[in-house]
PDB file of C-alpha atoms in Angstrom:
ATOM      1  CA  GLU A   6      39.328 -22.801  -2.305  1.00  0.00           C
ATOM      2  CA  ALA A   7      37.783 -23.112  -5.749  1.00  0.00           C
ATOM      3  CA  ARG A   8      40.935 -21.692  -7.355  1.00  0.00           C
ATOM      4  CA  ALA A   9      43.106 -24.104  -5.447  1.00  0.00           C
ATOM      5  CA  ALA A  10      40.931 -26.985  -6.570  1.00  0.00           C
ATOM      6  CA  LYS A  11      41.172 -25.850 -10.204  1.00  0.00           C
ATOM      7  CA  ALA A  12      44.948 -25.528  -9.908  1.00  0.00           C
ATOM      8  CA  GLU A  13      45.073 -29.009  -8.413  1.00  0.00           C
ATOM      9  CA  ALA A  14      43.015 -30.292 -11.321  1.00  0.00           C
ATOM     10  CA  GLU A  15      45.377 -28.727 -13.833  1.00  0.00           C
ATOM     11  CA  GLU A  16      48.393 -30.227 -12.076  1.00  0.00           C
ATOM     12  CA  ALA A  17      46.780 -33.624 -12.118  1.00  0.00           C
ATOM     13  CA  ARG A  18      46.025 -33.266 -15.842  1.00  0.00           C
ATOM     14  CA  ALA A  19      49.610 -32.333 -16.537  1.00  0.00           C
ATOM     15  CA  ALA A  20      50.802 -35.407 -14.661  1.00  0.00           C
ATOM     16  CA  ALA A  21      48.387 -37.597 -16.578  1.00  0.00           C
ATOM     17  CA  ALA A  22      49.529 -36.084 -19.885  1.00  0.00           C
ATOM     18  CA  ALA A  23      53.126 -36.855 -19.017  1.00  0.00           C
ATOM     19  CA  GLY A  24      52.184 -40.489 -18.995  1.00  0.00           C
ATOM     20  CA  THR A  25      51.970 -41.136 -15.296  1.00  0.00           C
ATOM     21  CA  SER A  26      49.253 -43.529 -14.325  1.00  0.00           C
ATOM     22  CA  GLY A  27      45.514 -43.723 -14.956  1.00  0.00           C
ATOM     23  CA  ALA A  28      45.151 -42.906 -11.274  1.00  0.00           C
ATOM     24  CA  ALA A  29      46.497 -39.428 -11.945  1.00  0.00           C
ATOM     25  CA  ALA A  30      43.847 -38.896 -14.629  1.00  0.00           C
ATOM     26  CA  LEU A  31      41.217 -40.121 -12.199  1.00  0.00           C
ATOM     27  CA  GLU A  32      42.515 -37.720  -9.542  1.00  0.00           C
ATOM     28  CA  ALA A  33      42.316 -34.913 -12.096  1.00  0.00           C
ATOM     29  CA  THR A  34      38.698 -35.775 -12.825  1.00  0.00           C
ATOM     30  CA  ILE A  35      37.906 -35.901  -9.115  1.00  0.00           C
ATOM     31  CA  ALA A  36      39.614 -32.538  -8.551  1.00  0.00           C
ATOM     32  CA  GLU A  37      37.686 -31.050 -11.463  1.00  0.00           C
ATOM     33  CA  LEU A  38      34.426 -32.392 -10.089  1.00  0.00           C
ATOM     34  CA  ARG A  39      35.264 -30.932  -6.680  1.00  0.00           C
ATOM     35  CA  ALA A  40      35.981 -27.558  -8.248  1.00  0.00           C
ATOM     36  CA  SER A  41      32.687 -27.678 -10.162  1.00  0.00           C
ATOM     37  CA  SER A  42      30.860 -28.729  -7.017  1.00  0.00           C
ATOM     38  CA  ASP A  43      32.434 -25.893  -4.996  1.00  0.00           C
ATOM     39  CA  GLU A  44      31.529 -23.408  -7.713  1.00  0.00           C
ATOM     40  CA  ALA A  45      27.954 -24.708  -7.866  1.00  0.00           C
ATOM     41  CA  ALA A  46      27.682 -24.499  -4.071  1.00  0.00           C
ATOM     42  CA  LYS A  47      28.902 -20.884  -4.143  1.00  0.00           C
ATOM     43  CA  THR A  48      26.450 -20.013  -6.922  1.00  0.00           C
ATOM     44  CA  HIS A  49      23.661 -21.666  -4.940  1.00  0.00           C
ATOM     45  CA  ALA A  50      24.634 -19.784  -1.760  1.00  0.00           C
ATOM     46  CA  ASP A  51      24.732 -16.490  -3.692  1.00  0.00           C
ATOM     47  CA  ALA A  52      21.296 -17.190  -5.166  1.00  0.00           C
ATOM     48  CA  LEU A  53      19.913 -18.008  -1.706  1.00  0.00           C
ATOM     49  CA  ALA A  54      21.372 -14.801  -0.273  1.00  0.00           C
ATOM     50  CA  ALA A  55      19.850 -12.772  -3.117  1.00  0.00           C
ATOM     51  CA  ALA A  56      16.477 -14.475  -2.622  1.00  0.00           C
ATOM     52  CA  ASP A  57      16.629 -13.804   1.123  1.00  0.00           C
ATOM     53  CA  ALA A  58      17.416 -10.132   0.484  1.00  0.00           C
ATOM     54  CA  GLU A  59      14.550  -9.824  -1.994  1.00  0.00           C
ATOM     55  CA  THR A  60      12.201 -11.575   0.426  1.00  0.00           C
ATOM     56  CA  ALA A  61      13.190  -9.135   3.168  1.00  0.00           C
ATOM     57  CA  GLU A  62      12.539  -6.193   0.826  1.00  0.00           C
ATOM     58  CA  LEU A  63       9.146  -7.603  -0.131  1.00  0.00           C
ATOM     59  CA  ARG A  64       8.230  -8.137   3.520  1.00  0.00           C
ATOM     60  CA  ALA A  65       9.226  -4.554   4.317  1.00  0.00           C
ATOM     61  CA  SER A  66       7.142  -3.285   1.385  1.00  0.00           C
ATOM     62  CA  LEU A  67       4.212  -5.390   2.543  1.00  0.00           C
ATOM     63  CA  ALA A  68       4.504  -4.013   6.072  1.00  0.00           C
ATOM     64  CA  GLU A  69       4.583  -0.448   4.704  1.00  0.00           C
ATOM     65  CA  ALA A  70       1.542  -1.161   2.533  1.00  0.00           C
ATOM     66  CA  ALA A  71      -0.331  -2.639   5.507  1.00  0.00           C
ATOM     67  CA  ALA A  72       0.492   0.412   7.634  1.00  0.00           C
ATOM     68  CA  ARG A  73      -0.667   2.753   4.854  1.00  0.00           C
ATOM     69  CA  MET A  74      -3.854   0.701   4.456  1.00  0.00           C
ATOM     70  CA  ALA A  75      -4.555   1.046   8.175  1.00  0.00           C
ATOM     71  CA  GLU A  76      -4.025   4.819   7.929  1.00  0.00           C
ATOM     72  CA  LEU A  77      -6.395   5.015   4.959  1.00  0.00           C
ATOM     73  CA  GLU A  78      -9.020   2.958   6.783  1.00  0.00           C
ATOM     74  CA  GLN A  79      -8.791   5.313   9.770  1.00  0.00           C
ATOM     75  CA  GLU A  80      -9.105   8.326   7.470  1.00  0.00           C
ATOM     76  CA  ALA A  81     -12.111   6.716   5.760  1.00  0.00           C
ATOM     77  CA  GLY A  82     -13.702   6.202   9.188  1.00  0.00           C
ATOM     78  CA  ARG A  83     -13.106   9.847  10.077  1.00  0.00           C
ATOM     79  CA  LEU A  84     -14.562  10.976   6.757  1.00  0.00           C
ATOM     80  CA  LYS A  85     -17.652   8.795   7.223  1.00  0.00           C
ATOM     81  CA  ALA A  86     -18.161  10.250  10.698  1.00  0.00           C
ATOM     82  CA  SER A  87     -17.754  13.782   9.304  1.00  0.00           C
ATOM     83  CA  LYS A  88     -20.220  13.006   6.529  1.00  0.00           C
ATOM     84  CA  ALA A  89     -22.746  11.698   9.051  1.00  0.00           C
ATOM     85  CA  ALA A  90     -22.293  14.809  11.200  1.00  0.00           C
ATOM     86  CA  LEU A  91     -22.716  17.054   8.146  1.00  0.00           C
ATOM     87  CA  SER A  92     -25.828  15.157   7.094  1.00  0.00           C
ATOM     88  CA  ALA A  93     -27.313  15.592  10.566  1.00  0.00           C
ATOM     89  CA  GLU A  94     -26.442  19.309  10.554  1.00  0.00           C
ATOM     90  CA  THR A  95     -27.944  19.696   7.072  1.00  0.00           C
ATOM     91  CA  ALA A  96     -31.156  18.016   8.213  1.00  0.00           C
ATOM     92  CA  ARG A  97     -31.295  20.268  11.286  1.00  0.00           C
ATOM     93  CA  LEU A  98     -30.732  23.378   9.160  1.00  0.00           C
ATOM     94  CA  ALA A  99     -33.390  22.244   6.673  1.00  0.00           C
ATOM     95  CA  GLY A 100     -35.819  21.879   9.581  1.00  0.00           C
ATOM     96  CA  ASP A 101     -34.888  25.335  10.891  1.00  0.00           C
ATOM     97  CA  LEU A 102     -35.331  26.794   7.405  1.00  0.00           C
ATOM     98  CA  GLN A 103     -38.766  25.211   7.069  1.00  0.00           C
ATOM     99  CA  LEU A 104     -39.796  26.620  10.460  1.00  0.00           C
ATOM    100  CA  ALA A 105     -38.538  30.053   9.404  1.00  0.00           C
ATOM    101  CA  ARG A 106     -40.489  29.808   6.129  1.00  0.00           C
ATOM    102  CA  ASP A 107     -43.609  28.768   8.018  1.00  0.00           C
ATOM    103  CA  ASP A 108     -43.163  31.680  10.445  1.00  0.00           C
ATOM    104  CA  ALA A 109     -42.563  34.072   7.545  1.00  0.00           C
ATOM    105  CA  GLY A 110     -45.699  32.803   5.789  1.00  0.00           C
ATOM    106  CA  GLU A 111     -47.754  33.311   8.953  1.00  0.00           C
ATOM    107  CA  GLU A 112     -46.280  36.794   9.428  1.00  0.00           C
ATOM    108  CA  GLU A 113     -46.989  37.658   5.796  1.00  0.00           C
ATOM    109  CA  ALA A 114     -50.596  36.494   6.171  1.00  0.00           C
ATOM    110  CA  ARG A 115     -50.983  38.514   9.392  1.00  0.00           C
ATOM    111  CA  LEU A 116     -49.496  41.615   7.768  1.00  0.00           C
ATOM    112  CA  SER A 117     -51.646  41.211   4.648  1.00  0.00           C
ATOM    113  CA  LYS A 118     -54.714  40.962   6.853  1.00  0.00           C
ATOM    114  CA  ARG A 119     -53.638  44.059   8.786  1.00  0.00           C
ATOM    115  CA  VAL A 120     -52.989  45.956   5.527  1.00  0.00           C
ATOM    116  CA  GLY A 121     -56.469  44.973   4.382  1.00  0.00           C
ATOM    117  CA  GLU A 122     -57.929  46.220   7.665  1.00  0.00           C
ATOM    118  CA  LEU A 123     -56.042  49.510   7.407  1.00  0.00           C
ATOM    119  CA  GLU A 124     -57.122  49.994   3.805  1.00  0.00           C
ATOM    120  CA  ALA A 125     -60.715  49.361   4.849  1.00  0.00           C
ATOM    121  CA  GLU A 126     -60.384  51.946   7.643  1.00  0.00           C
ATOM    122  CA  LEU A 127     -58.907  54.450   5.180  1.00  0.00           C
ATOM    123  CA  GLU A 128     -61.803  53.903   2.822  1.00  0.00           C
ATOM    124  CA  LYS A 129     -64.305  54.456   5.614  1.00  0.00           C
ATOM    125  CA  ALA A 130     -62.484  57.522   6.798  1.00  0.00           C
ATOM    126  CA  GLY A 131     -61.888  58.827   3.350  1.00  0.00           C
TER     127      GLY A 131
END
C-alpha cells in the first residue's frame, strides 16, 4: 500500500512537471503525505509490537524471579527451622555433657576416698 502510494505520488509529479494543472501538483503532495503517513503508521505499529514483546519478556522474567524468590524464602524457612533444631540439640547435649562431668567428678571423688581408705588399711596391715 505504501509502495502504491509512492508510485501514485511519482505519477502525479510527472504530470505536474509536464505542465498539467496546479491540481496535479497538489494531488502529488497529498499522495506523498499519504505515503509518509502510511510509513509512519507502520513504523509506529512496529515499535508498539516490539514494545509489547519486550514487555511480555520482562513480565515473564519478573514471574520467574518471583517464583525463585518464593523458593529461596521457603529454603530460608527450612534452614531457620534446622538451625533452631540444631541449637536445641546442642543445648540438650551440653546439658548431658555437664551431667556426665558431674557424675564423673562424683565418681572420681568416691574412688579417691576409697583409694585413701585402702591405703590406710594397707598401712595398718603393713
